[in-house]
Each structure stands twice: as C-alpha cells, then as structure tokens.
Coordinates of C-alpha atoms in Angstrom, one line a residue:
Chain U
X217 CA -6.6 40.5 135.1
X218 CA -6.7 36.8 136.8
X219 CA -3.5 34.7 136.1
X220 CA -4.6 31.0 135.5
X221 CA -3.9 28.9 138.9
X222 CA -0.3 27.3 137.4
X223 CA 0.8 30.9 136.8
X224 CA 0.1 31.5 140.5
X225 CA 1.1 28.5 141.4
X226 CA 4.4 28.8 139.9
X227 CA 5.2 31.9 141.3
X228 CA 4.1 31.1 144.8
X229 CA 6.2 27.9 144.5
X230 CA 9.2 30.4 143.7
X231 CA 8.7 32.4 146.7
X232 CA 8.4 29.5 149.3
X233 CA 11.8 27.7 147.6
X234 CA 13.2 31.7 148.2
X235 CA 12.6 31.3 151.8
X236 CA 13.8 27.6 152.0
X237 CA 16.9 28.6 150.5
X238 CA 17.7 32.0 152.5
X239 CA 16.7 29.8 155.6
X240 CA 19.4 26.9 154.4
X241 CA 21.9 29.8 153.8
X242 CA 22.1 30.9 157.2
X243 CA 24.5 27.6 158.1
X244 CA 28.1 26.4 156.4
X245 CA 26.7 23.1 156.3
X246 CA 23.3 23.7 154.4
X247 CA 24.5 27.3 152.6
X248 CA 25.4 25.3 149.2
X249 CA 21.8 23.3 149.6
X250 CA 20.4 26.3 150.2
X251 CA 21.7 28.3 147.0
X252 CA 20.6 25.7 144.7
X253 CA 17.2 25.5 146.0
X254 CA 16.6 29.6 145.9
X255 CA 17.9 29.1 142.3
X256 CA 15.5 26.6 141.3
X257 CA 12.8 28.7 143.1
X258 CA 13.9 31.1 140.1
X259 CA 13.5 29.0 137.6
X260 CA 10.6 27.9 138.2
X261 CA 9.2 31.4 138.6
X262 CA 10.7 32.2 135.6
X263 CA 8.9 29.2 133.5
X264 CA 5.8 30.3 135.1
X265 CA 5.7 34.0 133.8
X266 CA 6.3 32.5 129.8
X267 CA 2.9 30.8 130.4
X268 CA 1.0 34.1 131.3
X269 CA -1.9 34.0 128.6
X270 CA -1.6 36.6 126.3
X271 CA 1.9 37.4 126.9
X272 CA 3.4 39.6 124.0
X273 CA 6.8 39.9 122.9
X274 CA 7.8 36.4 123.8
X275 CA 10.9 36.7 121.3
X276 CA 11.9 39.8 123.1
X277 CA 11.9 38.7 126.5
X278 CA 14.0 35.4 125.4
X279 CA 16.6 37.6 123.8
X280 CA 16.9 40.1 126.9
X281 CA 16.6 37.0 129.5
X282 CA 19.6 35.3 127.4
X283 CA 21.8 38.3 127.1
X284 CA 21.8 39.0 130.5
X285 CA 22.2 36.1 132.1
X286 CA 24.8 35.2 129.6
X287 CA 26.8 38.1 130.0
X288 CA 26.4 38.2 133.7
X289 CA 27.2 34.2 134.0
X290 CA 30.4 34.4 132.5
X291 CA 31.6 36.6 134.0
X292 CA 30.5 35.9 137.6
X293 CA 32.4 32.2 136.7
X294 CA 35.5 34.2 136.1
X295 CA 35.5 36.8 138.5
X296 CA 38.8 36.4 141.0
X297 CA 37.8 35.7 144.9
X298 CA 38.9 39.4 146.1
X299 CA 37.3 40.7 142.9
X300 CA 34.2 39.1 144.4
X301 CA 32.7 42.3 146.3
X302 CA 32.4 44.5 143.2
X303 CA 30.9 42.1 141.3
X304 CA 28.0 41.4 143.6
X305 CA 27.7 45.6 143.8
X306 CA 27.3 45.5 140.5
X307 CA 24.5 42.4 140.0
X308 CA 23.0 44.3 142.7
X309 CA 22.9 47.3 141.0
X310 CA 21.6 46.0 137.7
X311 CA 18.7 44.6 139.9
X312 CA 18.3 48.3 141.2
X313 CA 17.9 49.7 137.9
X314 CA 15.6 46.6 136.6
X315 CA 13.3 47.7 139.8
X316 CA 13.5 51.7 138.4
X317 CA 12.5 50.6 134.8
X318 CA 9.6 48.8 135.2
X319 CA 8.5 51.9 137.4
X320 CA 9.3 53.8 134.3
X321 CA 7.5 51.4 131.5
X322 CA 4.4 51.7 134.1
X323 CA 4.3 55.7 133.7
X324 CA 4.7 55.5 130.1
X325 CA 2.0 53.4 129.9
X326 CA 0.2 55.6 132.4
X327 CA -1.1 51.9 133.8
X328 CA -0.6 53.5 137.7
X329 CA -4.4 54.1 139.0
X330 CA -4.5 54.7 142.4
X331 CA -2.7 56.7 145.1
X332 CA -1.0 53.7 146.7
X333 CA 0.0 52.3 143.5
X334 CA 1.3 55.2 141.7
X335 CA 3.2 56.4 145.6
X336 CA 5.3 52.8 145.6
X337 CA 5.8 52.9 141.8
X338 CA 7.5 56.2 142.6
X339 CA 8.9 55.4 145.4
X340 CA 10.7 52.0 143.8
X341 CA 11.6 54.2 141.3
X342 CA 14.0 56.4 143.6
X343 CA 15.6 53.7 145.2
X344 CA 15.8 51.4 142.8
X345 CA 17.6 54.4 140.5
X346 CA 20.0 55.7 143.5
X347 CA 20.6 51.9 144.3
X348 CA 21.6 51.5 140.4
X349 CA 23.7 54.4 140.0
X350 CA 25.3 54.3 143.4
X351 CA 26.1 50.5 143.1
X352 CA 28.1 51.2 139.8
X353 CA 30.0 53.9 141.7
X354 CA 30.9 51.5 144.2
X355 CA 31.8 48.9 141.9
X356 CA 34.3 51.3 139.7
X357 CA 35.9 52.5 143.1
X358 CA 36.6 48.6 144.4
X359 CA 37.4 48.0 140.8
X360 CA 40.4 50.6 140.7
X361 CA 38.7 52.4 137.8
X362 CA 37.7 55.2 140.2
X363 CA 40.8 55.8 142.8
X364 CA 40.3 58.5 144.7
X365 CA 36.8 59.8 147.1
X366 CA 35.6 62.8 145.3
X367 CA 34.9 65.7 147.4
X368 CA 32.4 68.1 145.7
X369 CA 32.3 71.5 147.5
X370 CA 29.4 71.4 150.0
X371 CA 29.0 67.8 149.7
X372 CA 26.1 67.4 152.3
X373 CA 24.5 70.3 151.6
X374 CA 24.1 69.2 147.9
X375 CA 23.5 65.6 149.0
X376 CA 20.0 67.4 150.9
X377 CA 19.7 69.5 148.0
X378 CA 19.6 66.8 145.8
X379 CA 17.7 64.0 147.7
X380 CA 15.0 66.9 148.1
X381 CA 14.4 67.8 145.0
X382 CA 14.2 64.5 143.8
X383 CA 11.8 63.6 146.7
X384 CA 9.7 66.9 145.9
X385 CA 9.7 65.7 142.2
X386 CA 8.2 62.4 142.9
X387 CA 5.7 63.9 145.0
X388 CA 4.5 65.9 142.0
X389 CA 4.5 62.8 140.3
X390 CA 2.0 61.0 142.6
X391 CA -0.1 64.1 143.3
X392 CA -0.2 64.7 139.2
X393 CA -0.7 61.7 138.1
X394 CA -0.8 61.0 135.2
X395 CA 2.1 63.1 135.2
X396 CA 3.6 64.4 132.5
X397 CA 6.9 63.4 130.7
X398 CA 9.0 66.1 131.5
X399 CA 8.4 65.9 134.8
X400 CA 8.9 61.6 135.2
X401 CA 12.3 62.2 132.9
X402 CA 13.1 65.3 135.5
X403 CA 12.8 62.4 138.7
X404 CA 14.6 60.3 136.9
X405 CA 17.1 61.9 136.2
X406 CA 17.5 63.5 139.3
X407 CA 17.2 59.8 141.3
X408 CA 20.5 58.7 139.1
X409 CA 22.1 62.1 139.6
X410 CA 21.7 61.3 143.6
X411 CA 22.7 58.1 143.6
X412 CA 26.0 59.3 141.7
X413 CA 26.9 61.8 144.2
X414 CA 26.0 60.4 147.7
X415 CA 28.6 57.4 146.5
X416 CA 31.0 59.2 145.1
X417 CA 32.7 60.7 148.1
X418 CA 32.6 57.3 150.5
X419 CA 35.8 56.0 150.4
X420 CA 37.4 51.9 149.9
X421 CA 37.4 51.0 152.8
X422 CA 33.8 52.0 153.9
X423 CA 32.2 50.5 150.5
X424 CA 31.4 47.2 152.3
X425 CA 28.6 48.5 154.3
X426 CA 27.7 51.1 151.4
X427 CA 27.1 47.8 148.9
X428 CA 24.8 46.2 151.7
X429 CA 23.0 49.1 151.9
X430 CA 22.0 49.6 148.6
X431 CA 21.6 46.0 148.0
X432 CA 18.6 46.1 151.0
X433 CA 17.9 49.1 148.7
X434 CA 17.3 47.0 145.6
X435 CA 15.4 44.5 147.7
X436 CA 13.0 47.3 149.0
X437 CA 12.7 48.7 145.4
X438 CA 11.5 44.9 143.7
X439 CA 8.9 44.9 146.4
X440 CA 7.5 48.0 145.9
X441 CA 7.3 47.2 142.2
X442 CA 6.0 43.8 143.1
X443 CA 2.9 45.8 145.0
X444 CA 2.2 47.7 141.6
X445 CA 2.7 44.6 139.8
X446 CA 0.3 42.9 142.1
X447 CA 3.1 39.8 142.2
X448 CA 3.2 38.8 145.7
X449 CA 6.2 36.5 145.0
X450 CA 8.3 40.0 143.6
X451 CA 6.9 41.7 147.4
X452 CA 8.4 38.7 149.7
X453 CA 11.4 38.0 148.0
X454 CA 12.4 41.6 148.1
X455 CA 11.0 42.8 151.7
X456 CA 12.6 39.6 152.9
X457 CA 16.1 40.6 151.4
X458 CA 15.3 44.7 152.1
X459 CA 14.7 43.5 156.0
X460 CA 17.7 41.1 155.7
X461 CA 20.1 43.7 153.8
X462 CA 19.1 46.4 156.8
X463 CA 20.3 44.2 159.5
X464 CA 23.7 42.8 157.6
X465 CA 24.5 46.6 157.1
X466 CA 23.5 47.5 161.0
X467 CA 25.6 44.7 162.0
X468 CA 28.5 45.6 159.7
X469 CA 28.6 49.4 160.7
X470 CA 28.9 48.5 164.1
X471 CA 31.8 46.2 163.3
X472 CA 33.4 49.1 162.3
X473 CA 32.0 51.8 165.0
X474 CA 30.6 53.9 162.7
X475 CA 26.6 54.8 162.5
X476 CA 25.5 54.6 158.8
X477 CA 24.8 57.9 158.9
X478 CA 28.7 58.7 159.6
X479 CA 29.9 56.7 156.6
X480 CA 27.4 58.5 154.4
X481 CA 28.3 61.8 155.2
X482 CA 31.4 62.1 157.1
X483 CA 34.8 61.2 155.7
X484 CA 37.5 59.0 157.4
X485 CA 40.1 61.4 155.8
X486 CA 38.8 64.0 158.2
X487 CA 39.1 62.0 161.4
X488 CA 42.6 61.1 162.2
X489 CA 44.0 61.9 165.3
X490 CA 44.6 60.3 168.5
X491 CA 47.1 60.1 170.8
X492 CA 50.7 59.8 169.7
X493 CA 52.8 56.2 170.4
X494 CA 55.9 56.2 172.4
X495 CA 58.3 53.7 171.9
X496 CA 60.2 51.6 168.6
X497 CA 59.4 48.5 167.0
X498 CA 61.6 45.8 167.1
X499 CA 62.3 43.6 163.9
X500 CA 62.4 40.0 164.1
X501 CA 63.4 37.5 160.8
X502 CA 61.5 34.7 159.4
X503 CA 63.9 31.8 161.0
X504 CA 62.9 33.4 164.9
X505 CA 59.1 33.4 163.6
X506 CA 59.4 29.9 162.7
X507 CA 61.1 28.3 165.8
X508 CA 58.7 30.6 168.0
X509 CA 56.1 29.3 166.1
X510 CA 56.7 25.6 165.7
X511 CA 57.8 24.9 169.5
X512 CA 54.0 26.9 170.9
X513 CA 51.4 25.1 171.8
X514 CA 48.8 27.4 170.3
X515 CA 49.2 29.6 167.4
X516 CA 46.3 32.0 166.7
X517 CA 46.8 33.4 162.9
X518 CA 45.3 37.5 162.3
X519 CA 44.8 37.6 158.4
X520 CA 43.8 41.2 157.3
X521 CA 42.8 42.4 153.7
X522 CA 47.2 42.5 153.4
X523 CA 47.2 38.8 153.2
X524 CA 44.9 39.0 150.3
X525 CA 45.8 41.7 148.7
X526 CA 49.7 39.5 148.7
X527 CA 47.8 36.4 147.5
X528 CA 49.6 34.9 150.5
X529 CA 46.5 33.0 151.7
X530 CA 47.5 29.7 150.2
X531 CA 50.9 29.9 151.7
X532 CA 49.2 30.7 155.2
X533 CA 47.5 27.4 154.8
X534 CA 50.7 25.5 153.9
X535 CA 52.4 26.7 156.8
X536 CA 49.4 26.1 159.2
X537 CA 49.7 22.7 158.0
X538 CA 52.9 22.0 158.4
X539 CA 52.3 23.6 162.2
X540 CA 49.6 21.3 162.6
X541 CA 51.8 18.2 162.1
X542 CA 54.2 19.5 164.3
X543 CA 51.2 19.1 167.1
X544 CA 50.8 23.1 167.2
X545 CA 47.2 24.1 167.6
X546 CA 46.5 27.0 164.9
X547 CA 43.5 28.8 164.7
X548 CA 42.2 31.9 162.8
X549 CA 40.6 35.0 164.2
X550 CA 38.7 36.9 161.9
X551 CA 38.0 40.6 162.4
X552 CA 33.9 41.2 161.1
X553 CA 35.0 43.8 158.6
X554 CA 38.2 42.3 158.0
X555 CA 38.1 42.2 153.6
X556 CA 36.7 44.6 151.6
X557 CA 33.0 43.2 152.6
X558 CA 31.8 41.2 155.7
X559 CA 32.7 37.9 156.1
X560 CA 35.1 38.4 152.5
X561 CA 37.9 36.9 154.3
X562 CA 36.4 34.1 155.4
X563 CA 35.7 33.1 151.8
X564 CA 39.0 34.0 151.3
X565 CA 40.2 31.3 153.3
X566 CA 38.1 29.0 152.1
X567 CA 39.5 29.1 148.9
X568 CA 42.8 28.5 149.9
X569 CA 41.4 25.3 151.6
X570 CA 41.0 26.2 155.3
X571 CA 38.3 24.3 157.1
X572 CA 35.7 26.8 158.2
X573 CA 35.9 25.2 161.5
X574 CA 39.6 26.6 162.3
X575 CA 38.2 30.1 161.5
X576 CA 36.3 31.9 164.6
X577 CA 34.7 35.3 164.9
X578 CA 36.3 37.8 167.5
X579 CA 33.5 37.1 170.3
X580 CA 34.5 33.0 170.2
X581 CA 38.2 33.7 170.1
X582 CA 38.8 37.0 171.7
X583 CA 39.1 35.0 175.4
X584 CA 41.7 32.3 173.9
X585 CA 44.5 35.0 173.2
X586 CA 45.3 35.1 176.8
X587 CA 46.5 31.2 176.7
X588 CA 48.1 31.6 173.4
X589 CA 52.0 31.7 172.7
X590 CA 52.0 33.2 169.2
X591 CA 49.8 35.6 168.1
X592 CA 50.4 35.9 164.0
X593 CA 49.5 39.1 162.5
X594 CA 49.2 39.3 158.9
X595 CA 48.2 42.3 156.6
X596 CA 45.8 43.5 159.3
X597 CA 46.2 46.8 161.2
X598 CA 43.5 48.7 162.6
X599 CA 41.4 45.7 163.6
X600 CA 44.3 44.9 166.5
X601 CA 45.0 48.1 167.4
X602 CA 44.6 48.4 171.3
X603 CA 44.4 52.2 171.1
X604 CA 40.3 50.8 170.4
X605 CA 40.1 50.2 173.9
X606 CA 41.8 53.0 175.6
X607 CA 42.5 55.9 174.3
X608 CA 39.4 58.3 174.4
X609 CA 40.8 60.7 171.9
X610 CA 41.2 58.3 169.1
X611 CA 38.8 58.2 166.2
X612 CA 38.8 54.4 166.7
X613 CA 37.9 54.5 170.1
X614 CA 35.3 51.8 170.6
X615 CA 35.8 49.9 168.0
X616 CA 35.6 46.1 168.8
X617 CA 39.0 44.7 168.0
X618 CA 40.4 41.4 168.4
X619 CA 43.2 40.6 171.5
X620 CA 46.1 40.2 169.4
X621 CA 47.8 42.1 172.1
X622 CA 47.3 39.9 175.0
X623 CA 49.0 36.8 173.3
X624 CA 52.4 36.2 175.0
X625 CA 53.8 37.2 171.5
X626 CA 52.6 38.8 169.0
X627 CA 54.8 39.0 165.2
X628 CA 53.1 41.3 162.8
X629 CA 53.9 40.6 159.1
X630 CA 53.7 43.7 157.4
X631 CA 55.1 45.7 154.3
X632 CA 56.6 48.8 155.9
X633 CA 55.7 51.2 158.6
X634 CA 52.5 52.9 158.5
X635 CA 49.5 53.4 159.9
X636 CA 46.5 51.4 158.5
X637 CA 43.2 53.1 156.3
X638 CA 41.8 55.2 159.8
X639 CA 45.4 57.1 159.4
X640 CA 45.7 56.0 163.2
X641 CA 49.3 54.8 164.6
X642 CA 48.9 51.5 166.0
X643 CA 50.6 51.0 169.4
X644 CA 50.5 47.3 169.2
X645 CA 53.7 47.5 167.0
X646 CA 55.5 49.1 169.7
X647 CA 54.5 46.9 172.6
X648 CA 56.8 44.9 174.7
X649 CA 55.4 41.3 173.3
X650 CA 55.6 42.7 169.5
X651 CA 58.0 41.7 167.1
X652 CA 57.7 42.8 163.1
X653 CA 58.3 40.8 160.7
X654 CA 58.4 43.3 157.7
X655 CA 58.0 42.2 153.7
X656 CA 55.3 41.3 151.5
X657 CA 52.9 38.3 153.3
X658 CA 53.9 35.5 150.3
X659 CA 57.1 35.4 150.1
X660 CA 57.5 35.8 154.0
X661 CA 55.4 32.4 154.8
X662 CA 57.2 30.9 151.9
X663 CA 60.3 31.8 153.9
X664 CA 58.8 30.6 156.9
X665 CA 57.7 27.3 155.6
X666 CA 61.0 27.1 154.1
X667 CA 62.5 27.3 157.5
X668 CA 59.5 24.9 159.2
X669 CA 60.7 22.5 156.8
X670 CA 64.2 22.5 157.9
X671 CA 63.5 22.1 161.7
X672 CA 61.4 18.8 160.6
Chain Q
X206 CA -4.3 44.1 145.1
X207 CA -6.1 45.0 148.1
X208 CA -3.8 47.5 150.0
X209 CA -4.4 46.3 153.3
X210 CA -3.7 42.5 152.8
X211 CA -0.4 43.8 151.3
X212 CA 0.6 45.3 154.5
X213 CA 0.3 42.1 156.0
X214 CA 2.4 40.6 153.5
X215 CA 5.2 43.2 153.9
X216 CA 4.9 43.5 157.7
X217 CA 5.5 39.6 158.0
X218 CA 7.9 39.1 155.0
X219 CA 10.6 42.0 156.9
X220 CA 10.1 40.1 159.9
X221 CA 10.7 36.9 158.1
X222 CA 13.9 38.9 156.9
X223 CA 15.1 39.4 160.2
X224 CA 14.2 36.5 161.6
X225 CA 16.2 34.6 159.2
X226 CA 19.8 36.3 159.2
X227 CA 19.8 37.4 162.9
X228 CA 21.1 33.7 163.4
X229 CA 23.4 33.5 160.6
X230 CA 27.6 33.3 161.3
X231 CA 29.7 36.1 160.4
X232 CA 31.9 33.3 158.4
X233 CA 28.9 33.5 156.4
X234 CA 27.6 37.4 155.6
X235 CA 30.2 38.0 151.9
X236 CA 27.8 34.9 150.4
X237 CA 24.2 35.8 152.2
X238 CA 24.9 38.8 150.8
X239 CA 25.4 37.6 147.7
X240 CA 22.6 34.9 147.6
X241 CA 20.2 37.9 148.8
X242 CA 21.4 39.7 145.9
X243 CA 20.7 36.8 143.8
X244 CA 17.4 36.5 145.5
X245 CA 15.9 40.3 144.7
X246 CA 17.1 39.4 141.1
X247 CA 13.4 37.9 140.8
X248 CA 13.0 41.3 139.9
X249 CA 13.0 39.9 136.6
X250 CA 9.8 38.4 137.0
X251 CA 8.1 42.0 137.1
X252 CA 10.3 43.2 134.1
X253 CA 9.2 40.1 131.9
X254 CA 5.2 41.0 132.7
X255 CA 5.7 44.7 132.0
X256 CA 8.1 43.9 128.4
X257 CA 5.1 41.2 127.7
X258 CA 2.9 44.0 127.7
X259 CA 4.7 46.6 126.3
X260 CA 3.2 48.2 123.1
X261 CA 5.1 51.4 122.3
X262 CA 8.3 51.2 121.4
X263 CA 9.5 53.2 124.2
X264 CA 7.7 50.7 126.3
X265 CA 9.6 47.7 124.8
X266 CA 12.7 49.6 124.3
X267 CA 12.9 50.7 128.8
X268 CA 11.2 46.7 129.2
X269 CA 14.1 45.2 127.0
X270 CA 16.8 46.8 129.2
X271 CA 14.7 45.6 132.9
X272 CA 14.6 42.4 131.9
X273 CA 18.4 42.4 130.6
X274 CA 19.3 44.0 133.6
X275 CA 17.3 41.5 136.0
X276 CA 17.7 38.5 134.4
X277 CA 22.0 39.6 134.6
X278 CA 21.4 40.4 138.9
X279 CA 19.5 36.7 138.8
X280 CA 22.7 34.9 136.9
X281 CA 25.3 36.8 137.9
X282 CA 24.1 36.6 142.1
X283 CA 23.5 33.0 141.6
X284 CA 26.9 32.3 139.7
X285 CA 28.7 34.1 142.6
X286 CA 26.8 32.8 145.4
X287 CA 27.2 29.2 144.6
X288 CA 31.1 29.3 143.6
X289 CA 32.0 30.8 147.2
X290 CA 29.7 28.6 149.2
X291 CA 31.5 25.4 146.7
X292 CA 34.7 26.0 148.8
X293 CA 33.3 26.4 152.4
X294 CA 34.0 22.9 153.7
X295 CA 34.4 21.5 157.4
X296 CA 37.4 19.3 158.8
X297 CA 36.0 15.8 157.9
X298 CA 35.3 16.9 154.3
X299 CA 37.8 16.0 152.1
X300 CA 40.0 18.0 150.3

C-alpha cells in the first residue's frame, strides 16, 4: 500500500532527528541536546504512524503504547546510578523481543511473500528472540537475582547444538513458507531457549560487553523487521545502532583483552594463573594518606567499581575539593571497563558532581603518572595490575592497564586482601612505592577529609 | 520495497553507524549506549503498523505485547539516557 506523503514525511523526519541526535551524542557538551532531539525524532514518528489511513485497533495500540512507556518511565526515573547497566539490558531487551514479535504477527498472518522478505523476517526473529531472552538473563545476574554463572555440562557443544538447530529451523521456515505453525512455534521456541543458555554461563564482570552485544543485536533485528515492514525509518535507526553497538562492544572487549568470542564461550573461572608475587604489603593509616596527599603537587585519583559499590564517590569528591583548595592538582584516571559497563564510572562520577573535565581516559593520562606524587587507588584492582605488562604467563597479560605503578606513591584503598574478579594476585600491592590503606572506601575518605580538615 | 535500493540503505546507514561513534569519548559509551538503546526502541513504529492490522486475535494478542514491549525500550532508553547525560557538566558550569 502507499502511505500518504505526511505519513512518510513523518517518519523520515524521525530518522534524520535519529541521526542529529546520535551525532550530538558523541560529545559531553552537545550529548544532553542530542538526547532530546533523538527523542523528539520519536515522537514525531510515533504521531505519524496514528495517522496511517485505515489504521485498526487505534484503542489497542494507545493502551499498549501507555502501559509500556508508563511502566518503563517510572521506573527508569527511579532506577539508582549503579543499577543503571541492568536497566538499559533490560529496555534493550524488551526492544529485542518487540523486533521477534512483529516477525511472529507477520507469519501468523502469512503476510511474508518473497524470499528476501520472509529470510530477514526470520532472521529478525532469531536475534531479536536471543537478544530478548539473553538481555533478561543479563539483567537478573547484574540484578543479584541470578548469583552464580551456570555451567551446564557441555556448555559449547550445546550452545552449537542449539544455535544449529534453531538456524536449521528457520531455514525450513524460509524454504516452506508459508510454514506451518508447529514449525514457527518450534523456532521460536528454540531462538528463546538459545538466547537463555549462551547468557547464562557469562559471568558479572563480563556482562558489560555481553549487554552491548545484544543491544547491536536488537538494533540489527528492528532493521531487518523495518525491511519486511518496508519502513525505511525502522532500517536506519537500527543498522545505524547495530553498526554502532558492533564497534562499542569491539572496543570494550579489547579494553578487557578478551576477543568476543572468549567471553562467550570461555569462562574467567577457568583462567587463573600466573606467576606467584613475592614480597608483603605494607599498611599505611588515613592521617599518612592525608599529609602525603595534601603536601603533593599532583594527585591522580584510581576509582574502580569498589568505590561504587561503597557509595564513596561523593566523599571522593569532597576530599578532591578540599585538595584542590589546598593548590593540589587532582585528577581522575578511568580504566575503559572500569564499572559494570563502559564508561559506567564516568557517570558515576558525574553524579557525585565531578567535572567531566578532571576525568581522563588511560591513553591521556597514562604518561602523567610518571610526574605524579600520589597515585590514589580506590576499589580498583586488576585494571592497575602491572603483572598486564610483564608477565607472559598471566591470563591478564596484555591487558591495557593504567600506570598506577609508576607514580612516586601509590596508596590503594581496599577492603581486605584478595585478588580482584581475574582471581590474579596483584603485585602492585607489594611494590616498594605501595602503601594500603585497608577499610571500606566511605568511611576511609570520610576519615581522610576528617584529617584534611585538621591540617587546614 | 525494492531489495536492491535497500542494500544501499543498509550499506550506508552501518557506515553512518560507525562513522558516528568511532569519535565518541570513552567518558561517554555507559549513555551512547543507552541513547542507542533508546534509539532501536523505534521498533515500536513496526509493532504499531503490524497491531493496526492485526485481525485474529492471536494477531492482536502477539501485536499488543510488541508494541508494549517497544514502546517500554523507547521510554525506558530515553528516561535513562537523559538523567545520566543531566549530570555530565564541565568546570565552568555551575554546580
């Protein structure tokens, strides 16, 4: 059928605003702009599709439309800052299973004609389903709901098994099409089933690149749905997020040295390893910390996922201030996987108040340690482990880390001894220039401002 | 829609993809991500044609829960996306 022109019109308007507002996105400055303008490209999208002629079950769609963004609004306007990763699995995964359904309305309405059509349909439908299933998995495991990585017996086997079967299945469905019920229902059924158990064994700490895969996942899926829709808007929207959600997760496995196929199939748990560290750590209190800290010239702060997890961020800040008026230069070094999702920690900070432009990646700062009298480590443990750089044998071995270690002091803030998620020791703690600070992250900066305050 | 001309359309929109966050800070992938997640959620575009043509109730029934689902990935990305990007600000910005 031919939309009228303000249908069209409408939903071209929606895609172009889509690629204003990604485009605005890509800098602190413009991101906020760039949000509200993608948002109205929905709206406006949206407005567009009520004025399709003959469009039934207007009531319907209001109801759906309202309950879901309703439900999703509130609770997106709630959700805590560190809760913040599972929340966009989930969205993502409700847009995942959106993409799946219309695939599914379209066979029950046996509406798919040609080869193409009815090959993308199916081939949204897979995605989309293992994007919906495996995004819910992900969200219960960063939720707490779902503690521990399940192992099932043969896991990669079955994982082939499965993603063959469902692949042979949709192939039945193109070449038979109009297929039969049983047989859409069977590759259904099969796509959540895979989705379920390719998730299920990837553990916390790899989730981050997990949710950015299946969120280029969704974005693949709309676009294949917006083919057998014939909606060109539905195509560039999600290619351009597919393309974009393929590079983030390429860039974010790297951060952590590990190909994407590694994290899918291979466990951390089984890695370990390395070399044994020689040597003790030496304990330092809060009141040393301080005086070090407030007679340097340059501070360079180390938050890892600790600080979070401690809620110490805002009392980070406080102290930074308090360094700052004191004429101490402070900056922060941010691993790229530090957080339970890329970038996590720099939001982090921001809502405890710090400037984005005191926060720098580890290619701008990773020179600077070098000249810096106080390196502060808080809550982070693998991202500044040396081991990264020289020892062969270690499963971390080539991970890009941040210098932590060449500062002319280094205090690590940490709970207890232990070795961080890899399982790896970290021989930064035992380094001549290392001094621990051990406690929980909040009350210790409490102590430490505390103590700043006193020295005036 | 003619097959080929959709090619096009994919072939330039991934590039447009990559073009577009290759650039983009680290300080800022937790809300791209998000704000791309909000962006697929136009997903419920498609789900709102195929429920406005639904006939069977099976048809309106799977429609009802796509455009649910969408329009929830549309709110819920946007809601996300714009409180994190709210508290990014610079040095000279106030407090």
């Amino acid at each position: 059928m031919t939309l009228p022109a303000f249908v069209q019109g409408a939903w071209f308007a929606g895609a172009l605003f889509f690629i204003f507002g990604l485009k605005g996105m890509s800098s602190p400055a413009s991101a906020r702009r760039g949000i509200i303008v993608a948002g109205y490209g929905m709206l406006t999208a949206i407005a567009g599709t009520f004025l399709i002629p003959g469009l039934q079950n207007i009531g319907l769609i209001a109801i759906a439309l309202g309950l879901g963004s309703a439900v999703a609004w509130l609770s997106g306007a709630r959700v805590k800052m560190t809760d913040m990763p599972q929340m966009v699995a989930i969205y993502n995964g409700m847009g995942g299973g959106a993409a799946a359904a219309i695939a599914a309305v379209e066979f029950v309405k046996g509406d798919t004609h040609d080869l193409a059509t009815t090959a993308l349909a199916v081939l949204g439908a897979l995605i989309g389903a293992v994007s919906f299933t495996g995004s819910c998995i992900a969200w219960a495991k960063l939720q707490g709901v779902l503690r521990k990585a399940v192992r099932l017996p043969a896991q990669n086997a079955l994982n082939v098994l499965l993603a063959l079967g469902t692949v042979a299945l949709g192939l039945a469905t193109v070449v038979l099409a109009p297929a039969r019920p049983e047989l859409v229902c069977a590759f259904f059924g099969l796509a959540l089933i895979l989705g379920l158990v390719v998730t299920l064994p990837i553990g916390g700490a790899d989730m981050p690149v997990v949710i950015s895969l299946f969120n280029a996942f969704t974005g693949l899926a709309v676009g294949f749905e917006g083919y057998v829709l014939g909606n060109p808007a539905l195509i560039i929207a999600g290619i351009v997020v597919g393309a974009a959600g393929t590079l983030l997760t390429q860039l974010m496995a790297k951060a952590m040295n590990r190909p994407i196929s590694n994290i899918l199939f291979v466990p951390m748990a089984a890695a370990g390893g390395g070399a044994a560290v020689e040597g003790e750590q030496k304990e330092i209190g809060a009141m040393d910390v301080a005086a070090l800290m407030r007679y340097a010239d340059r501070v360079i702060i180390v938050p890892g996922y600790g600080m979070a997890v401690a809620h110490a961020q805002h009392k980070v800040w406080e102290m930074t201030e308090l360094l700052e008026e004191a004429g101490v230069e402070v900056k922060f070094a941010i691993h790229p996987v530090a957080g339970r999702m890329p970038g996590h920690m720099n939001v982090l900070l921001a809502e405890a108040g710090v400037p984005y432009d005191k926060i720098f990646d580890l290619d701008e700062i990773n020179g600077e340690f070098a000249q810096t009298d106080v390196a502060l480590v808080i809550g982070a443990n693998d991202v500044v482990n040396p081991v990264a750089r020289s020892d062969k044998s270690s499963p971390i071995y080539g991970m890009p880390i941040l210098n932590a270690d060449m500062a002319r002091n280094v205090i690590v803030v940490k709970r207890g001894k232990g070795s961080g998620y890899s399982g790896v020791e970290n021989a930064l703690f035992y380094s001549d220039n290392c001094q621990m600070l051990y406690g929980d992250a909040q009350p210790m900066a409490g102590e430490i401002i505390q103590h700043l305050k006193a020295m005036g | 829609m003619d097959p080929v001309l959709t090619l096009y359309i994919f072939m330039l929109a991934a590039v447009a993809g990559f073009e577009i966050i290759a650039r983009v800070p680290v300080i800022l992938h937790t809300p791209l991500m998000s704000g791309s997640n909000f962006i697929h959620g136009v997903v419920v575009v498609g789900a709102m044609i195929v429920l406005g043509s639904a006939d069977s109730v099976l048809e309106k029934g799977i429609g009802f829960f796509a455009v649910a689902l969408g329009a929830a990935n549309a709110a819920g990305g946007y809601v996300v996306t714009e409180r994190m990007l709210a508290m990014f600000r610079s040095k000279g910005e106030g407090k």
